[in-house]
Short mmCIF file of C-alpha atoms in Angstrom, two decimals:
data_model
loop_
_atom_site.label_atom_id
_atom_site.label_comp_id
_atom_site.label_asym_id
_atom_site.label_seq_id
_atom_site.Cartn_x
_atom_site.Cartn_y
_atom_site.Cartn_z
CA UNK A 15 0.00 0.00 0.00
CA UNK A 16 2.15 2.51 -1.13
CA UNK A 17 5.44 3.88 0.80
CA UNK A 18 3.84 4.64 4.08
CA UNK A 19 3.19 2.18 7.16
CA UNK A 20 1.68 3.74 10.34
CA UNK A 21 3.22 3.16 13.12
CA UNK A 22 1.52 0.57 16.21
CA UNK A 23 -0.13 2.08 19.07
CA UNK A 24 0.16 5.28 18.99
CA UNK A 25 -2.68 7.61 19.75
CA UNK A 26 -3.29 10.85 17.32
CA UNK A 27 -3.44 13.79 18.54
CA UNK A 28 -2.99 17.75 16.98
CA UNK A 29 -0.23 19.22 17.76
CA UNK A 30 -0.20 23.13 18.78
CA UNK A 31 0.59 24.27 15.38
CA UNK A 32 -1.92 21.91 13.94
CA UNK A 33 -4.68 22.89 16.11
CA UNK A 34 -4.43 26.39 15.13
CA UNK A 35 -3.92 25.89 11.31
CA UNK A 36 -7.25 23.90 11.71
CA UNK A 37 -9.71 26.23 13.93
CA UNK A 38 -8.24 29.43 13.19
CA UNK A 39 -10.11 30.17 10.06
CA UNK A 40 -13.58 28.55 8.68
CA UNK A 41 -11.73 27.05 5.68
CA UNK A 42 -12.68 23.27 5.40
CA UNK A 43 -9.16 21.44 3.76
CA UNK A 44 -8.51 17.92 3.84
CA UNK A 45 -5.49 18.11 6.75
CA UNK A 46 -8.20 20.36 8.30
CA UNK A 47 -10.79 18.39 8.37
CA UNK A 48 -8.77 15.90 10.17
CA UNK A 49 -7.28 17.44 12.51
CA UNK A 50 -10.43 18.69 13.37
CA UNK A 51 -11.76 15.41 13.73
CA UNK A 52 -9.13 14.20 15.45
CA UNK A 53 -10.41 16.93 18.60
CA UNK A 54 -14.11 15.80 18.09
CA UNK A 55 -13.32 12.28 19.74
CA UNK A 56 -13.73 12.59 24.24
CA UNK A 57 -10.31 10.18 23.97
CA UNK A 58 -8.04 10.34 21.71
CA UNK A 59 -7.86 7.82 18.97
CA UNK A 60 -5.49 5.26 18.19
CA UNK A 61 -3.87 5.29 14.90
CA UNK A 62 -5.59 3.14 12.60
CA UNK A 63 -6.11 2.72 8.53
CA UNK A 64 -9.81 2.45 9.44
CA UNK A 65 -9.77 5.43 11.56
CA UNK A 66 -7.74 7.84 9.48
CA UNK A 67 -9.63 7.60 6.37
CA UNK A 68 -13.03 8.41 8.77
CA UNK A 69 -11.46 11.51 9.91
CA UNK A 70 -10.34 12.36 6.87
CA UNK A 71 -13.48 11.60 5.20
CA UNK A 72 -10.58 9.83 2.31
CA UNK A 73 -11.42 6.99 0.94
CA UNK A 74 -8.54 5.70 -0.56
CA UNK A 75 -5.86 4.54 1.92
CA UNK A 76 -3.40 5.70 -0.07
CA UNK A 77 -4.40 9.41 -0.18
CA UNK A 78 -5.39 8.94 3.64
CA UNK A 79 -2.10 7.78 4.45
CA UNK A 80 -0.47 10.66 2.09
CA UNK A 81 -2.52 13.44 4.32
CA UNK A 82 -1.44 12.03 7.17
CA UNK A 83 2.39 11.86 5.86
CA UNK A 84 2.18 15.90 5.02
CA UNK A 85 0.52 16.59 8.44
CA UNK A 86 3.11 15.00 10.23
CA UNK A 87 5.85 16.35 8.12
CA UNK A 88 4.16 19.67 8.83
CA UNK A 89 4.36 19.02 12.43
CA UNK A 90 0.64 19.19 12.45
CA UNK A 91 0.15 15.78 14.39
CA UNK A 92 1.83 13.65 17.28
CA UNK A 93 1.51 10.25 18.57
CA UNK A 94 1.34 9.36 22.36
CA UNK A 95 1.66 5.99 24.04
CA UNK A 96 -1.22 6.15 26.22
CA UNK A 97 -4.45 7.62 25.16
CA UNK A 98 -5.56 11.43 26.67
CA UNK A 99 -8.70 12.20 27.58
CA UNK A 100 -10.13 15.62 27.04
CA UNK A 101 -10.85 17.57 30.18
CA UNK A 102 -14.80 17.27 31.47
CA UNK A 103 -15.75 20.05 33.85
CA UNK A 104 -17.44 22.88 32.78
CA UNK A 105 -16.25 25.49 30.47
CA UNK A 106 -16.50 28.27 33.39
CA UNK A 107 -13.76 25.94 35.50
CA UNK A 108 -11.37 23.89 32.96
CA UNK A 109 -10.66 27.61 30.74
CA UNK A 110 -9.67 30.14 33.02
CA UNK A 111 -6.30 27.93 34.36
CA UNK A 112 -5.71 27.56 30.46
CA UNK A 113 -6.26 31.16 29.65
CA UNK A 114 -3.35 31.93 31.89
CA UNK A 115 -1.04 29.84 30.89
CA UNK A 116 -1.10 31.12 27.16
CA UNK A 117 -0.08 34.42 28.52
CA UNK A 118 3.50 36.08 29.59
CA UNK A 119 1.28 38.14 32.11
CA UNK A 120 -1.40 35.40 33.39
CA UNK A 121 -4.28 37.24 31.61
CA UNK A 122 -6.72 35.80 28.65
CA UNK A 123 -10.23 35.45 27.92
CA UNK A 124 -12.89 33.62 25.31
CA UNK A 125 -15.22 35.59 23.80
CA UNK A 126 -17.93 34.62 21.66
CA UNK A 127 -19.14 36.00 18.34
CA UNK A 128 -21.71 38.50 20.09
CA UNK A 129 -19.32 39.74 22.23
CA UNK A 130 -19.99 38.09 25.66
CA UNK A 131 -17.21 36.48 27.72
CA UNK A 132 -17.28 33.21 28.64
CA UNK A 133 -14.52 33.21 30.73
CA UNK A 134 -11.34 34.90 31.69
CA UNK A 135 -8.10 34.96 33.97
CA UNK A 136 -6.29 38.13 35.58
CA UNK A 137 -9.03 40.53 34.04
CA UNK A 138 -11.11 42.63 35.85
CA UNK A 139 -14.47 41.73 35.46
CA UNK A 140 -15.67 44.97 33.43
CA UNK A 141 -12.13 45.13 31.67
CA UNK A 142 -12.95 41.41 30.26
CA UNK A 143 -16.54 42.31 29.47
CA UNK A 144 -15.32 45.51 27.86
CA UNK A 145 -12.57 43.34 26.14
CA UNK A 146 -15.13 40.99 25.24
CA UNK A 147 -17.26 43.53 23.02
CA UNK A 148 -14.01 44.60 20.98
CA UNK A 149 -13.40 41.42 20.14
CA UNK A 150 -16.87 41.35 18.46
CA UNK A 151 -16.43 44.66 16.76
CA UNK A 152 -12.54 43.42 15.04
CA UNK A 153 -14.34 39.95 14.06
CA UNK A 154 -16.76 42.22 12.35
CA UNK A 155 -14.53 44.97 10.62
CA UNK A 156 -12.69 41.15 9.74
CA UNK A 157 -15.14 39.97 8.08
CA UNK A 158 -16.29 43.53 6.15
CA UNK A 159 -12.10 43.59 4.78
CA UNK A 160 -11.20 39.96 4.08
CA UNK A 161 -11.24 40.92 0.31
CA UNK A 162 -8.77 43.34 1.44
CA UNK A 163 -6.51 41.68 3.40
CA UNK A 164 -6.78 38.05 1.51
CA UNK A 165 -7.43 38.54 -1.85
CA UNK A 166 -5.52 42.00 -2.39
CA UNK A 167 -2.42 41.54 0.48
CA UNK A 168 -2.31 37.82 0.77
CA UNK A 169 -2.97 37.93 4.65
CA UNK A 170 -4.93 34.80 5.49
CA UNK A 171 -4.34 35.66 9.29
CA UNK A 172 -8.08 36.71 10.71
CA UNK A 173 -5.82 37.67 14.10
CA UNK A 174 -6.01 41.40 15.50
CA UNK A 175 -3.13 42.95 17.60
CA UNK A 176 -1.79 46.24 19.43
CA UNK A 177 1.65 46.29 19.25
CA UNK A 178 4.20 48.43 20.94
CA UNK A 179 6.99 49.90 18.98
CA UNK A 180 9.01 46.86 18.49
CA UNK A 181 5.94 45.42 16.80
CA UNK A 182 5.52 42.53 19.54
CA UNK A 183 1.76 42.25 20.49
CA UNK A 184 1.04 43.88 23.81
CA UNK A 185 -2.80 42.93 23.33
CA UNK A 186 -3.72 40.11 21.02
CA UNK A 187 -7.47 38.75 19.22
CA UNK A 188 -6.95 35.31 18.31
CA UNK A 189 -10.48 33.59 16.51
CA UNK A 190 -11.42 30.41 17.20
CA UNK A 191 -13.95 28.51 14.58
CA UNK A 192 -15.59 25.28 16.02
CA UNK A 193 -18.94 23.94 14.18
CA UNK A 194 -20.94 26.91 12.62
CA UNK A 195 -19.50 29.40 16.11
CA UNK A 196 -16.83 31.74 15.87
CA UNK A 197 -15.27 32.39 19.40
CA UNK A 198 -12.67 35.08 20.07
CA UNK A 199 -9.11 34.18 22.35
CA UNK A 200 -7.72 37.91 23.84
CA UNK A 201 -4.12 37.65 25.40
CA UNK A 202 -2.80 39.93 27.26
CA UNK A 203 0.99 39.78 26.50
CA UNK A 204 3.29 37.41 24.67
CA UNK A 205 0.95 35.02 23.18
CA UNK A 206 2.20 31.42 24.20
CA UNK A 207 0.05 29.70 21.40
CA UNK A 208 2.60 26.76 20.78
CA UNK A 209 1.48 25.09 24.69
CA UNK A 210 -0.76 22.08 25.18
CA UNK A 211 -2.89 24.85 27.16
CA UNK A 212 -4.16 25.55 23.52
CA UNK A 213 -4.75 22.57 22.29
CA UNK A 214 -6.67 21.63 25.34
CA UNK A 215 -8.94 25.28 25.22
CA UNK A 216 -9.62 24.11 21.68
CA UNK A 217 -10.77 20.67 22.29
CA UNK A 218 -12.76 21.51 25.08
CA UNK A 219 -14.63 24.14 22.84
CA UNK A 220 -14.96 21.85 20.03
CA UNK A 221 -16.19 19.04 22.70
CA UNK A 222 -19.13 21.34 23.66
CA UNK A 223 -19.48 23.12 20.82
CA UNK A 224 -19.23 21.00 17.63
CA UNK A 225 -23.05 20.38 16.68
CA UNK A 226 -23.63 24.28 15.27
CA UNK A 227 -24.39 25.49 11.94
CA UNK A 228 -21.98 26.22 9.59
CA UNK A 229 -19.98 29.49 9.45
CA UNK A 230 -21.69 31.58 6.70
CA UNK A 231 -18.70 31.68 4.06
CA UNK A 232 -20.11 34.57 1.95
CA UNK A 233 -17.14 36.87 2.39
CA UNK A 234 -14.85 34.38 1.49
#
């Protein structure tokens, strides 16, 4: 079956870089769709021929194996020993301790698309509610200037920032898209984005959150 053989008993999981290639825009590409797929399951998987082509909805082994080849060479994926199970308290408890770790100053929040927080760490509570509605207005001036930014600048990046003179991001808006919801991650800081805090926040999000309508594409 081709060049590739998976490797025994290992489980799948994203890897930090592969869980934000995969839920930071509403784009729908193979290696997205399974990485994505790979965060829907409680536990995570063990590597299987079976399994992979499910998640990535590939038939053919060999172009199931081939995705699974580039995501890994793309550092996109990672295999554990023993299986992981994703956290299962509720959003209000498991976020905030993960919302502090993916910031140099111990202060993040989640946002969703209208604007309300959801929860938050080192914010006062009106600063994060306050923080919470700007997020919703940059998601929406976003949206208005894709064709700007994509189409005429080639900037696929939907993230806002303020950055201080040296151009490092002293306040950062980081989307989120699980299902058909767009949520909104603000860090306070350095953003530490490459952490298994993130890929945690997103799998608990995408764990709750999976079963809503699609994103309306029109403005791509």
């Amino acid at each position: 079956m081709g060049q590739f053989i998976l490797s025994d008993g290992l489980y799948v999981y994203p890897t930090p870089a592969g869980t934000y290639y995969a839920f930071s825009s509403a784009a729908r590409q193979p290696a997205q769709e399974l990485l994505r797929a790979l965060l829907a399951e409680p536990v995570t998987p063990m590597l299987t021929l079976d399994g992979l082509q499910r998640w990535s909805t590939l038939e053919d082994p060999d172009q199931a194996m081939s995705l699974l080849h580039h995501a890994q060479q793309a550092r996109w994926v990672q295999g554990f020993e023993a299986p992981l199970r994703c956290p299962s308290q509720a959003v209000e408890e498991s976020v905030p301790p993960l919302l502090a770790a993916l910031s140099s100053q111990g202060r993040g929040l989640l946002a969703d698309s209208q604007g309300f927080h959801l929860a938050s760490a080192g914010f006062p509570h009106e600063v994060a509610e306050e923080l919470s509605g700007l997020s919703a207005e940059l998601a929406s001036m976003n949206e208005r200037r894709s064709g700007l930014l994509l189409n005429n600048m080639g900037l696929a990046s939907s993230a806002w920032s303020v950055a201080d003179a040296a151009g490092t991001s002293r306040l950062g808006f980081w989307p989120i898209y699980v299902g058909g919801l767009r949520f909104v991650l603000v860090i306070q800081g350095a953003p530490r984005l490459n952490q298994p805090e993130y890929v945690r926040l997103v799998w608990i999000l995408n764990q709750r959150f999976n079963s809503a309508l699609p994103v309306s594409q029109s403005h791509h």
